[in-house]
XYZ file of C-alpha atoms in Angstrom:
622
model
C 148.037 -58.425 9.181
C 144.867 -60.001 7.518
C 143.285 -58.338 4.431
C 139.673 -58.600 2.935
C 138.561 -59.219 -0.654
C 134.901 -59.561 -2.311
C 134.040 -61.835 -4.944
C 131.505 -60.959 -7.721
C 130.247 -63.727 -9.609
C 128.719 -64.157 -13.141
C 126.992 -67.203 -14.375
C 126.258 -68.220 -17.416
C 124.738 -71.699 -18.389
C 128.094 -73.619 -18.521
C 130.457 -70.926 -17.713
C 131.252 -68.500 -15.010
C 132.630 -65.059 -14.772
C 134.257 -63.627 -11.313
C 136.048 -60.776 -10.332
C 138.524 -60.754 -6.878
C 138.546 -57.585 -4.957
C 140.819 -57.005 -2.578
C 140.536 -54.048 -0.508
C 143.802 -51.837 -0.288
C 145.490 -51.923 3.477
C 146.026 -49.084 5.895
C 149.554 -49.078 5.176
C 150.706 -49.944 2.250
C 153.960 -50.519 2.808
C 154.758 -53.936 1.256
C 154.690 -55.428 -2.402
C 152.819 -58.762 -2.761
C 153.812 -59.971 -6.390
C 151.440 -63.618 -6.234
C 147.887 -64.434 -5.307
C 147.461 -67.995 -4.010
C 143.537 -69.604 -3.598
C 141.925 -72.768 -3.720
C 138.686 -72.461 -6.325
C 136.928 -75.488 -6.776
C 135.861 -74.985 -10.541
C 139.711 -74.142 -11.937
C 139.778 -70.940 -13.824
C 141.010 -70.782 -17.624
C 144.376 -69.503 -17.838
C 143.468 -67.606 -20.689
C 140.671 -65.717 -19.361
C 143.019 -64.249 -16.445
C 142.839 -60.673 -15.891
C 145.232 -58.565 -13.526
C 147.882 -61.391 -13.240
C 148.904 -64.828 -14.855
C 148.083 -68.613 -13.908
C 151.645 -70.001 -13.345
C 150.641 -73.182 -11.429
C 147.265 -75.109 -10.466
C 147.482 -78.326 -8.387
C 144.824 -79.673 -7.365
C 142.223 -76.661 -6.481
C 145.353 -74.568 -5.574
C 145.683 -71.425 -8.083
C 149.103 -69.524 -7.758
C 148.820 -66.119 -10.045
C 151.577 -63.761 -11.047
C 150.673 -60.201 -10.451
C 151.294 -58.478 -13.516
C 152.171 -55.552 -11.182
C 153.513 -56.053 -7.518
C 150.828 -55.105 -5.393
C 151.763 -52.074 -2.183
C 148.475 -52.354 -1.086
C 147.658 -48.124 -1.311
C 144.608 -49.369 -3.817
C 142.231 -52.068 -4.782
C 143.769 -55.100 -6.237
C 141.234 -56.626 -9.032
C 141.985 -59.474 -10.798
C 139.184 -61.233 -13.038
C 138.855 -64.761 -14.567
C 136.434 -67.502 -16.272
C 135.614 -70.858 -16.025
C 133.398 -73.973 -16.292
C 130.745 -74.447 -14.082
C 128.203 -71.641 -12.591
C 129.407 -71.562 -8.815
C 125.956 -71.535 -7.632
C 127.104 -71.521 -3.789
C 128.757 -69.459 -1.748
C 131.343 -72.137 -1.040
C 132.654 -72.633 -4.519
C 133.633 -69.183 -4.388
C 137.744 -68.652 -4.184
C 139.011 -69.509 -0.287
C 142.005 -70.141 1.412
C 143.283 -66.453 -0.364
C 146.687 -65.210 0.514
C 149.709 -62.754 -1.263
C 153.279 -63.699 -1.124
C 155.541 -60.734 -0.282
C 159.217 -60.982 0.216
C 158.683 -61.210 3.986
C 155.970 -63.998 3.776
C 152.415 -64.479 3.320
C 149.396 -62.653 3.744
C 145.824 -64.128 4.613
C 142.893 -62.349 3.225
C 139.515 -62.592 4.207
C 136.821 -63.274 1.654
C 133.869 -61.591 2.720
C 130.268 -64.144 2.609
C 130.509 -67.359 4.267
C 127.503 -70.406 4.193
C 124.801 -70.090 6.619
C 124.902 -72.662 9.288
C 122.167 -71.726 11.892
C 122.882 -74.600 14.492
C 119.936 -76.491 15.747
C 119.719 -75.318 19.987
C 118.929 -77.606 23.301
C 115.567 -76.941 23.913
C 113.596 -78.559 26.687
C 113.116 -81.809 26.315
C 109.541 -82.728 27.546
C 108.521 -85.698 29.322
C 105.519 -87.271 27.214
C 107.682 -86.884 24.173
C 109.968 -90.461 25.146
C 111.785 -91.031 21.499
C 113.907 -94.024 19.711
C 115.805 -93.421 16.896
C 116.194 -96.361 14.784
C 112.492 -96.610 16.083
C 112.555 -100.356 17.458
C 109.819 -102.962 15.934
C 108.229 -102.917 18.926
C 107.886 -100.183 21.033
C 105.072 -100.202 24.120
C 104.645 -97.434 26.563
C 103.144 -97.130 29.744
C 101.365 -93.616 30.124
C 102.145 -93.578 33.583
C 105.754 -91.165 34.575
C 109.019 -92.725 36.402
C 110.672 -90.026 38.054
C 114.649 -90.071 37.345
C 116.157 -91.970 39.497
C 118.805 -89.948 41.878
C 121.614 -93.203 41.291
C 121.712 -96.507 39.353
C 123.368 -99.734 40.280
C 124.341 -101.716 36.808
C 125.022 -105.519 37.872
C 127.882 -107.418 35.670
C 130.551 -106.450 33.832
C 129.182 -106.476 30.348
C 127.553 -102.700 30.966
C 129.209 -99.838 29.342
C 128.918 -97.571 31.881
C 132.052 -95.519 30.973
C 130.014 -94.696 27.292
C 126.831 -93.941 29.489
C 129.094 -91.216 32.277
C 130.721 -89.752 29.212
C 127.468 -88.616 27.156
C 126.129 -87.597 31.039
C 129.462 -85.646 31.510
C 128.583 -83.287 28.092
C 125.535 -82.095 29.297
C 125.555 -78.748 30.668
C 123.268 -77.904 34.197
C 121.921 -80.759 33.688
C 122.222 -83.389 36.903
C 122.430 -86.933 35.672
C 121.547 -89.940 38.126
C 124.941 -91.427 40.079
C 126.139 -94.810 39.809
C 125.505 -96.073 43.624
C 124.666 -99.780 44.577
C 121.746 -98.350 46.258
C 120.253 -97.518 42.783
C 117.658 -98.597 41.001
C 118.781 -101.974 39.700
C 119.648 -102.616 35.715
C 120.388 -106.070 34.804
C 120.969 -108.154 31.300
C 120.759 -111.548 30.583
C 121.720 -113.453 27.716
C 118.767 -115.810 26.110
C 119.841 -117.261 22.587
C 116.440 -118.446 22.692
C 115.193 -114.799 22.038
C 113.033 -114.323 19.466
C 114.672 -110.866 18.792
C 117.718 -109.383 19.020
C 116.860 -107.897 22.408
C 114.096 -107.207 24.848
C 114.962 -104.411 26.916
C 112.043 -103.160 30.215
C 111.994 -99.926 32.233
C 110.091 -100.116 34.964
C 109.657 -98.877 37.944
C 111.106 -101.400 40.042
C 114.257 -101.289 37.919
C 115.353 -101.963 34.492
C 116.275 -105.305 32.713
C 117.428 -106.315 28.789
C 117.484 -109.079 27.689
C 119.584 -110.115 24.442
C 120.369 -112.907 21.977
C 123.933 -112.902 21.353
C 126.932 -109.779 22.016
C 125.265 -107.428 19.086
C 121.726 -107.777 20.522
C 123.552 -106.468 24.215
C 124.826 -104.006 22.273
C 122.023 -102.786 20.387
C 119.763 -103.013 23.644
C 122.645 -101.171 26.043
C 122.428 -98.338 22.979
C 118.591 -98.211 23.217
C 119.019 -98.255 27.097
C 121.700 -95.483 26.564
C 118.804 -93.351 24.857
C 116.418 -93.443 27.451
C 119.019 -92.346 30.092
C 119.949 -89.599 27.992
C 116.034 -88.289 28.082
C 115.140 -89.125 31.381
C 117.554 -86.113 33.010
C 116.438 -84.121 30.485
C 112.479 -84.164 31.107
C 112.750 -85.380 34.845
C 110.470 -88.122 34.230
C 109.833 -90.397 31.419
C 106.824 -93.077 30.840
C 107.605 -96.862 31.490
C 108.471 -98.566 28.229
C 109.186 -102.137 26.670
C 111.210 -102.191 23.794
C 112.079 -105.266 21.180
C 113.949 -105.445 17.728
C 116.035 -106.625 14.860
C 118.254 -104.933 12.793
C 117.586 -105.156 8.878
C 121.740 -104.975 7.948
C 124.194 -106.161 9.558
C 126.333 -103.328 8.351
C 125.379 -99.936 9.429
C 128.024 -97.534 8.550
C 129.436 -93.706 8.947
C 131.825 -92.992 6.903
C 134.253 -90.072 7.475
C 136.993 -88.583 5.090
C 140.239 -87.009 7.475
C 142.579 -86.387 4.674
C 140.944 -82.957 3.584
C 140.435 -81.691 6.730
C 141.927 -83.299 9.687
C 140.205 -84.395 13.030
C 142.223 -85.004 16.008
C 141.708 -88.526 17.663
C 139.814 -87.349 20.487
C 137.279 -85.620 18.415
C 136.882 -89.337 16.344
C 136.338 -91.209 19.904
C 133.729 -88.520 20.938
C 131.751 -88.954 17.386
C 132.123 -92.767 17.912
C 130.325 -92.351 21.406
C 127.512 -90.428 19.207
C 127.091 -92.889 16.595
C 126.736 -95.931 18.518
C 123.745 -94.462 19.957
C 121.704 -94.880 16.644
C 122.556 -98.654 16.218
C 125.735 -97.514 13.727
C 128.148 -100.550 14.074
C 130.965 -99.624 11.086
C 133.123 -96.382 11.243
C 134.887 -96.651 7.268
C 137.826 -94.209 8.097
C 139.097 -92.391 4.957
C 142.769 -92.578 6.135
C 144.793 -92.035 2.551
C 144.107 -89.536 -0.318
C 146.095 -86.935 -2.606
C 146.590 -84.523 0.385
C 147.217 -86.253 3.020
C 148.298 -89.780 4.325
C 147.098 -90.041 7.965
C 148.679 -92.585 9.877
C 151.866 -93.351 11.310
C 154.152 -95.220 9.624
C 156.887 -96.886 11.562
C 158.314 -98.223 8.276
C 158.503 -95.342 6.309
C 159.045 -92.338 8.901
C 159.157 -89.896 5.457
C 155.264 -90.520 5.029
C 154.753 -88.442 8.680
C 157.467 -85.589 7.993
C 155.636 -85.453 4.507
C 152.861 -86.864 3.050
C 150.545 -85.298 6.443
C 151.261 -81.485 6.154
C 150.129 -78.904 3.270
C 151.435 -75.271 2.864
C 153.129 -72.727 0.685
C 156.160 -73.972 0.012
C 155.712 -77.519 1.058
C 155.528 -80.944 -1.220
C 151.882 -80.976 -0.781
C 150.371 -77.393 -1.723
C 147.369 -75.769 0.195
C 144.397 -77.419 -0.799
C 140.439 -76.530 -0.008
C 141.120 -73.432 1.733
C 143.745 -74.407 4.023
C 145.951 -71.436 3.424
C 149.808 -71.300 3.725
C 150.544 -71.974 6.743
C 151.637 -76.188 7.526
C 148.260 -77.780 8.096
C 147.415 -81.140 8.599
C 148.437 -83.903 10.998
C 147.973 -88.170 11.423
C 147.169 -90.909 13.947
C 149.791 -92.359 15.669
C 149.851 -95.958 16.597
C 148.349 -95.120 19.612
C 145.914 -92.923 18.452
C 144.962 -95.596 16.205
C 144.635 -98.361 19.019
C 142.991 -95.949 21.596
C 140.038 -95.600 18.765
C 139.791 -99.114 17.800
C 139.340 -100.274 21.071
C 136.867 -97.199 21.962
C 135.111 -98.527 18.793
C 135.477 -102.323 20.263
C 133.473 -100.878 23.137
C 130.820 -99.564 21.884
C 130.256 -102.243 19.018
C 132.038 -100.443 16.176
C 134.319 -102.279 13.621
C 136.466 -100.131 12.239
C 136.946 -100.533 8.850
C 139.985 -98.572 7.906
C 140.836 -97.067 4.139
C 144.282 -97.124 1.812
C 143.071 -96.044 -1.656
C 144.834 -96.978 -3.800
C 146.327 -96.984 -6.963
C 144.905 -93.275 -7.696
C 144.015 -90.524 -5.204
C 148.296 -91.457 -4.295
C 149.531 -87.666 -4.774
C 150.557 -87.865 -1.173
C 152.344 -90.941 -1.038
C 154.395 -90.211 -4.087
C 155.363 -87.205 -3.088
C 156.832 -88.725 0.282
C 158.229 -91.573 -1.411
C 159.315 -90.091 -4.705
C 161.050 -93.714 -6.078
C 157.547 -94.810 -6.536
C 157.531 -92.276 -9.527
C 159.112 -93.428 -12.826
C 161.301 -90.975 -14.040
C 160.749 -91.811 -17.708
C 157.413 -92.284 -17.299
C 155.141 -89.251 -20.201
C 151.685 -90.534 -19.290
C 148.798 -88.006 -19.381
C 146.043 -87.456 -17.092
C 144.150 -85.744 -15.477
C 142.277 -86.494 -12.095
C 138.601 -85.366 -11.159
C 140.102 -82.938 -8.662
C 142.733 -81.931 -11.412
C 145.988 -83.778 -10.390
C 148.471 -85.219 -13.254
C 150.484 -86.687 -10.648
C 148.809 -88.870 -8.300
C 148.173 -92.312 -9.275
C 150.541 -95.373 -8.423
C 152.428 -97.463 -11.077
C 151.508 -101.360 -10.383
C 153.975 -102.231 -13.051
C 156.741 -101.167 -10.701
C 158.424 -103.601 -8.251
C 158.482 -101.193 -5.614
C 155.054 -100.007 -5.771
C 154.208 -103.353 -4.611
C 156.968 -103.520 -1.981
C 155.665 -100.769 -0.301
C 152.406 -101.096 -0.255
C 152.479 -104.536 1.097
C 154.803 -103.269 3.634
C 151.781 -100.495 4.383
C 149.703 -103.427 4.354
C 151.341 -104.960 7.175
C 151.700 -102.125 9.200
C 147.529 -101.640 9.326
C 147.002 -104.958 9.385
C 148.506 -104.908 12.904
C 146.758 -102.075 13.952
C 142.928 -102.824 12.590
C 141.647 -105.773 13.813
C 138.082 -105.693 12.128
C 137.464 -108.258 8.986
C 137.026 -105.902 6.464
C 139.952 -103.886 4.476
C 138.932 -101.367 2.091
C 141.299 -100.699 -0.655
C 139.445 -97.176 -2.546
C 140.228 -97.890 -6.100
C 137.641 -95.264 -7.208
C 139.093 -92.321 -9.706
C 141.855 -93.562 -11.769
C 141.886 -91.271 -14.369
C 141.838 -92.551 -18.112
C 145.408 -91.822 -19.981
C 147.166 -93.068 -16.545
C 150.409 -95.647 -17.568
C 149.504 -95.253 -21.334
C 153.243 -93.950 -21.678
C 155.047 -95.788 -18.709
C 157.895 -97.967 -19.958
C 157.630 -100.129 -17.333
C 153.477 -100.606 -17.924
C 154.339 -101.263 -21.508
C 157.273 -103.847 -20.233
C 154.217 -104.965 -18.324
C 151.334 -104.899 -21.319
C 154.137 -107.212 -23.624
C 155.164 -109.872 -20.843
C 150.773 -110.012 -20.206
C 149.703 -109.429 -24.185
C 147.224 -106.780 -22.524
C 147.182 -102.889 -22.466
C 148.735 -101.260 -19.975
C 144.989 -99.597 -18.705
C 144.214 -103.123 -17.481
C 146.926 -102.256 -14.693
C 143.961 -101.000 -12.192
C 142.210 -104.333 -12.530
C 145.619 -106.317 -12.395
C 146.641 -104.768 -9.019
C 143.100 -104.672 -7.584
C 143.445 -108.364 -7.757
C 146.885 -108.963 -6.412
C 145.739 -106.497 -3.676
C 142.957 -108.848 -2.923
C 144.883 -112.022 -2.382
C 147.564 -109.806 0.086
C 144.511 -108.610 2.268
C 143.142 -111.762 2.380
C 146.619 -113.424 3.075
C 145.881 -111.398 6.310
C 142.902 -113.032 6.960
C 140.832 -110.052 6.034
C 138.531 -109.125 3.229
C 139.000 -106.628 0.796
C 136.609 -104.301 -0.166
C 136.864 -101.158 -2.236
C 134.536 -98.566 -4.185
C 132.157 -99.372 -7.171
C 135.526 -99.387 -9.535
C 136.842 -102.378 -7.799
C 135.571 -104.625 -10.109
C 137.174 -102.655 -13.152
C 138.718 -105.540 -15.647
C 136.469 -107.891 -13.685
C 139.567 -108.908 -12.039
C 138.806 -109.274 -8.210
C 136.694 -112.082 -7.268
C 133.161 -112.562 -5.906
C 134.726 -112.758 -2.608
C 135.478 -109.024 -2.469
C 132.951 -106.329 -1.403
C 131.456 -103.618 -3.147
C 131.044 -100.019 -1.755
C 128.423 -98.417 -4.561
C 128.806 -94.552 -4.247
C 127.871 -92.742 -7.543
C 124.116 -94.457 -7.694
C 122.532 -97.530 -6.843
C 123.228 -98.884 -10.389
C 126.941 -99.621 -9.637
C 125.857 -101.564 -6.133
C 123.285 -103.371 -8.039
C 125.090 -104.635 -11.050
C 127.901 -106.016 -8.464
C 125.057 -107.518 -5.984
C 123.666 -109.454 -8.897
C 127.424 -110.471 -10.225
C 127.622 -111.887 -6.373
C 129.516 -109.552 -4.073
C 128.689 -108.523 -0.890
C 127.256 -105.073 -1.033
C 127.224 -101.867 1.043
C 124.789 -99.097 -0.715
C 126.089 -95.733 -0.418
C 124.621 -93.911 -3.098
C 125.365 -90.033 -3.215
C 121.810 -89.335 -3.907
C 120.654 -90.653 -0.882
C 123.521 -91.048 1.321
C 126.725 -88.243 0.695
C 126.259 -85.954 3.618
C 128.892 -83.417 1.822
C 126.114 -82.927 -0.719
C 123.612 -80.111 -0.095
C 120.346 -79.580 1.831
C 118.553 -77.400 -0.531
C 120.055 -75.007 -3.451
C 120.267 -71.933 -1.782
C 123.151 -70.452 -2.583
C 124.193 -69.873 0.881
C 123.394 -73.235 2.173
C 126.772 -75.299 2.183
C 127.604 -78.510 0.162
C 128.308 -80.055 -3.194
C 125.585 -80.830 -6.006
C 126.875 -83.088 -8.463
C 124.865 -85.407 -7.580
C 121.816 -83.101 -7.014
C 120.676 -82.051 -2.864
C 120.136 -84.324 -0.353
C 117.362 -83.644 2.179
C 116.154 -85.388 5.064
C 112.966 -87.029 3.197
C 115.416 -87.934 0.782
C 117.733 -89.921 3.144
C 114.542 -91.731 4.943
C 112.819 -92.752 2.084
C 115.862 -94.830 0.883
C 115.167 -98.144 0.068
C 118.492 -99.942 -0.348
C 117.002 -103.529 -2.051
C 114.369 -101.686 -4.858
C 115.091 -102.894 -8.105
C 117.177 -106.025 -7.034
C 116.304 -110.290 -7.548
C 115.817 -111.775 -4.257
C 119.076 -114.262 -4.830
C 120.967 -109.781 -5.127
C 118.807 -108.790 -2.243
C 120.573 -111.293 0.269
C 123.977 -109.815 -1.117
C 123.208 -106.289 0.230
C 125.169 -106.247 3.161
C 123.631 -102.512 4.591
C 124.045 -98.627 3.816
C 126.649 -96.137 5.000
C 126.905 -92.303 4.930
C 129.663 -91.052 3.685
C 131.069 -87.534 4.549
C 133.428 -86.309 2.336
C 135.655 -83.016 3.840
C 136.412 -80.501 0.873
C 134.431 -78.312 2.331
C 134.127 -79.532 6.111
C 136.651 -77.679 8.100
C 135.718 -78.160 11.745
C 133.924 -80.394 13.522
C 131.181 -78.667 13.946
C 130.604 -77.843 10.575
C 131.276 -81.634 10.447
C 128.584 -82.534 13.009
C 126.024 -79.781 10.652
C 126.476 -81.672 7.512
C 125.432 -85.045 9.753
C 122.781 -84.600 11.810
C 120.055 -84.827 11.377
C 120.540 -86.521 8.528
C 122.187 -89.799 9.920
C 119.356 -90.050 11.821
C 117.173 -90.941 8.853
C 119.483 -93.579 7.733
C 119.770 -95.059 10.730
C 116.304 -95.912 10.212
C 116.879 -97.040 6.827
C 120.013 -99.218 8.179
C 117.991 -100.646 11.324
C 114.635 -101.655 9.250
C 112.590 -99.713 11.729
C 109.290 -99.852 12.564
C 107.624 -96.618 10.207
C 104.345 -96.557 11.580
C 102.838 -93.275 11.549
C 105.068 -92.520 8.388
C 107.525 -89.413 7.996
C 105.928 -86.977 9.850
C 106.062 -89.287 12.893
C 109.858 -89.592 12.037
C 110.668 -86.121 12.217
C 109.166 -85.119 15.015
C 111.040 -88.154 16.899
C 114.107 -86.478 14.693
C 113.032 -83.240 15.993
C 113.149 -84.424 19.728
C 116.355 -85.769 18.932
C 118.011 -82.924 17.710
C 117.326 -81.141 20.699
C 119.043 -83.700 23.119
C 122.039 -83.650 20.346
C 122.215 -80.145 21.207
C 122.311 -80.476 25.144
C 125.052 -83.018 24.171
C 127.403 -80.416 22.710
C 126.259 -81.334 18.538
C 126.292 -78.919 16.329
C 123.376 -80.316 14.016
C 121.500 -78.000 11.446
C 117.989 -76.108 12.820
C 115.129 -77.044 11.455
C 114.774 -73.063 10.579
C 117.192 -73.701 7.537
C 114.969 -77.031 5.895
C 115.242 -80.587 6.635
C-alpha cells in the first residue's frame, strides 16, 4: 500500500508556512501513530500542528500524531519554519507512517521538471570539439565513414572507443578489421603542442608530446568517431592544442545517494571525452561511509545503510526502507584502473574531522562518553564531528589511511575538513586535557589534526589536500592543496599564501545548484543559480598576482547529491553544463564567442543523447 499527500506552502520573507495533506485510504483499516519526512529547511517544533516533533536528525523529522491515524479521513498536519522553500524540491519527501505492522510510503504529489535533452540527427557539416582545440582546420570536402578501422600499437584505447560505439542505439559503428582505414600515433617530444592529431582520407594519424598529449589527442580522436556514424560523413580536419590546467576535475558526492560501480566506470568513459583528467570521489560523509573496510568490517554492516530503525536514519528522501551500499576493494580497483585508462587520477575523499556522523555511529568508542559539547552542523547534526584529542580517533583513522592508501594510487589525498561546526570540543574533557598540555583552546583542535593528518598522507608519499577550511589555525603547510568551494575569495587568499589551488567556486562551478529560479526547476540556491553562460564565462585567475596565478592548479565541478537520486537525474544536473567548464579547464580556443559555444554544446548534447545521457533540453534554459 502507498498513500498520497499534497503540500501547500506559504512564504513569507524569512519564514515559511506549510500544511501536509494526506489523502485518507480505501480501507482504513490500520492506525499509523508517527509521520516520518526529510524537509530540508527543519520545521519549528513549536509551530507543529496535528502532531509533535519528537526527533530531527539531520533533515529527518519523526512527528507524534496527536491522534493515531485509520486512514477513513484526511490527515493534516501544519508547521513553520525558516527559509521560503521556493522549489518544489525543498518541499517534505521521503514521507512515510509507522503502524504497528510497519511502514507506509506516501506519495507527495509535484515533482521538478526534468525535460531530458533527445538524440536528434546529427548532421554532417556540423563536425564539433568540445574543449574546442587552439587550432582547429577543416577541410570542406566529406569522408564517408569508414565500414572498419585498423588501430596500429598498443597504446590505442580501443576498448573506451567499442564501449561508447556499443551505447548507441540503430546506429552501425565502423568494425575494427586490419583491412581498415589505418590510425597511427607517434610520440614527438619535440612537439610544439600537446598533440597534433589528422583525419584524412587516406587514414588518420596523432601525433603527441608525452602520455597526456596521447591521451588528450586519442579523446579528441574519440569525438570524431563518435560523429562520424552519426552523420555518415564528416569533413577532413587537423586538430592541435594545449591544455590551460593541468587539473581538470568532476567531482561527485556518493554518500547521499549511492551509485553502483558500474554506473561510476560508465560516467568515467563520458568524462574523459571532454579532456577531464581528475574524478574527486566524495567517499565519506554523515550518512554514509562508502568503502570497504577490511579493518573495521562494522563500518560496512553500519556506517553504509540508512532506514527506520537503523543507526543512520533516512536522510534526503530515502524513506524507511535500508538504503545505501559501498565499494568493495574490487570495485574500488576495477575503477581506478578504468580511470588509469582513460587518463583519470582518481583523487579519492575521507572528510574528516566533521561531516563523521557515520563513522561514529559504526565505531561508537570514537565518542567520549563524558563529552557535553554543543553544536550544531549546517545540515543540523549535534553528533557528527571527530574528537582529535582522543588516542583512538587517531588510531583509526590512520588505520583508514592505510587501507586507501593501498587502494588509490593517484598523488593527491583529499582530507574534506570543510563544516566543523563552532561549539564542537568546547566541553570535551579530553580536548580540555588537550588545550592545558598545548596552552591553546580546545577549537584549535581542527587546525591541530589537519596538520598531523598532513604529515600521515604525506608519510604515504601522497599530498594532502582538503576544502577552503584546511588552512583553519594556519596549521597545514604550503605544501598542502586548496579546494576553494564557497567563492573564489577562499581559493585566492590560499593561492597568494602559496598553495596549490583547484577553483571550485559554487557560483560558477556546483552543478547541485540551480539553472534558473523556477520553482519547478531542481537544485539548491544558496549560492544563487548557475546557468550555462555562467559556467563558460568563468575565469579561474581574475583578480590574482601573477606569482598566485601559477599556483592555480585548474577548476572542478562539483556535484553534490541531496537532491540527486538517480543517475539520470545525476547526468541532468551535469550536462550540459560540464561542457562549459571543460572549456574553461582546457583554455580553449573562444573564437566566435558564446554563441559559437553553444551551438557546438548544442550538437553535443544531441550525440550525449544517442549515447544513453540524460542531459537537460535546451527547452527548459541553458
Amino acid at each position: 500500500m502507498r498513500l498520497t499527500a499534497e503540500v501547500s506552502v506559504t512564504r513569507g520573507d524569512r519564514e515559511y508556512e506549510a500544511t501536509l495533506t494526506i489523502a485518507p485510504t480505501e480501507t482504513g483499516d490500520f492506525k499509523a501513530s508517527e509521520v516520518c519526512m526529510s524537509l530540508v529547511h527543519p520545521m519549528d517544533p513549536e509551530s507543529v500542528s496535528g502532531a509533535r516533533l519528537v526527533e530531527r536528525k539531520g533533515d529527518w523529522h519523526r512527528l507524534a500524531l496527536a491522534v493515531p491515524w485509520s486512514g477513513d479521513a484526511p490527515l493534516v498536519l501544519g508547521f513553520r519554519g525558516a527559509g521560503r522553500l521556493p522549489k518544489v524540491t525543498d518541499q517534505p519527501y521521503g514521507v512515510y507512517l509507522v503502524t504497528p505492522d510497519g511502514c507506509v510510503e506516501v506519495d507527495v504529489a509535484g515533482s521538478a521538471r526534468r525535460e531530458v535533452c533527445q538524440g536528434a540527427p546529427v548532421s554532417g557539416d556540423g563536425l564539433a570539439f568540445v574543449p574546442r582545440p587552439q587550432r582547429v582546420e577543416v577541410d570542406g570536402a566529406p569522408l564517408g565513414c569508414p565500414a572498419a578501422l585498423h588501430f596500429s600499437g598498443d597504446a590505442w584505447n580501443t576498448d573506451w572507443l567499442l564501449r561508447l560505439w556499443e551505447r548507441f542505439d540503430e546506429v552501425e559503428a565502423p568494425r575494427l578489421d586490419e583491412a581498415g582505414l589505418a590510425v597511427r600515433e607517434e610520440r614527438a617530444p619535440a612537439l610544439s603542442s600537446a598533440f597534433e592529431l589528422s583525419v584524412r582520407g587516406d587514414g588518420i594519424f596523432l601525433q603527441h608530446r608525452d602520455r597526456a598529449g596521447f591521451q588528450a589527442g586519442q579523446a579528441y580522436l574519440m569525438q570524431y568517431l563518435l560523429q562520424w556514424p552519426l552523420a555518415g560523413s564528416l569533413p577532413a580536419c587537423e586538430l592541435a592544442g594545449e591544455p590551460r590546467f593541468g587539473y581538470r576535475g568532476v567531482h561527485l558526492d556518493v554518500v547521499r545517494h549511492f551509485f553502483d560501480a558500474g554506473t561510476i566506470r560508465g560516467w568515467l568513459d563520458v568524462l574523459a571525452l571532454f579532456q577531464f583528467n581528475r574524478f574527486h570521489w566524495h567517499l565519506t560523509d554523515d550518512d554514509g561511509w562508502r568503502v570497504e573496510s577490511r579493518v573495521y568490517p562494522q563500518i560496512n554492516e553500519t556506517a553504509n545503510w540508512r532506514g527506520h530503525g537503523l543507526a543512520l536514519p533516512p536522510q534526503m528522501g530515502t524513506g524507511p526502507s535500508a538504503y545505501g551500499g559501498f565499494y568493495t576493494v574490487a570495485d574500488v580497483r576495477d575503477t581506478v584502473e578504468r580511470a588509469r585508462s582513460l587518463g583519470i587520477e582518481i583523487v579519492p575523499e575521507m572528510d574528516v574531522p566533521g561531516h563523521a556522523r557515520a563513522l561514529l555511529k559504526a565505531l561508537p568508542e570514537l565518542v567520549e562518553a563524558d563529552d557535553r559539547s554543543e553544536y550544531r552542523s549546517v545540515q543540523h547534526h549535534n553528533d557528527n564531528v571527530l574528537n582529535p584529542a582522543m588516542e583512538a580517533t587517531h588510531t583509526v583513522i590512520n588505520t583508514l589511511l592505510d587501507e586507501w592508501c593501498e587502494l588509490f594510487p593517484g598523488p593527491l589525498f583529499h582530507l574534506g575538513s570543510d563544516e566543523v561546526p563552532e561549539g564542537a570540543w568546547l566541553e570535551s574533557p579530553t580536548a580540555k586535557a588537550w588545550a592545558d598540555r598545548s596552552g591553546e583552546s580546545p577549537a584549535n583542535l581542527h587546525g591541530a589534526f589537519m596538520a598531523d593528518l598532513e604529515k600521515a598522507v604525506q608519510a604515504h608519499g601522497k599530498t594532502p589536500a582538503g576544502w577552503e577550511e584546511i588552512r583553519t589555525g594556519e596549521r597545514v603547510s604550503p605544501a598542502t592543496w586548496v579546494f576553494s568551494w564557497q567563492g573564489v575569495e577562499a581559493g585566492q587568499a590560499a593561492a597568494e599564501a602559496g598553495h596549490p589551488v583547484v577553483m571550485t567556486p559554487a557560483q560558477h562551478c556546483y552543478f547541485d545548484l540551480a539553472v534558473t529560479e523556477d520553482a519547478d526547476d531542481p537544485g539548491y540556491y544558496w549560492a544563487g543559480t548557475v546557468d550555462l553562460s555562467d559556467v563558460w564565462h568563468y575565469n579561474p585567475l581574475e583578480g590574482l598576482s601573477d606569482e598566485a596565478q601559477g599556483r592555480i592548479q585548474g577548476v572542478q565541478a562539483c556535484l553534490w547529491t541531496e537532491i540527486v537520486t538517480t543517475p539520470g537525474e545525476a547526468e541532468f544536473m551535469w550536462f550540459p553544463r560540464l561542457l562549459g567548464l571543460a572549456e574553461v579547464a582546457w583554455g580553449s580556443n573562444r573564437d566566435g564567442g558564446y554563441v559559437e559555444f553553444e551551438h557546438r554544446a548544442g550538437q553535443w548534447m544531441s550525440i550525449l543523447a544517442h549515447l544513453g545521457i540524460q542531459g537537460r533540453a535546451r527547452s527548459m534554459g541553458w
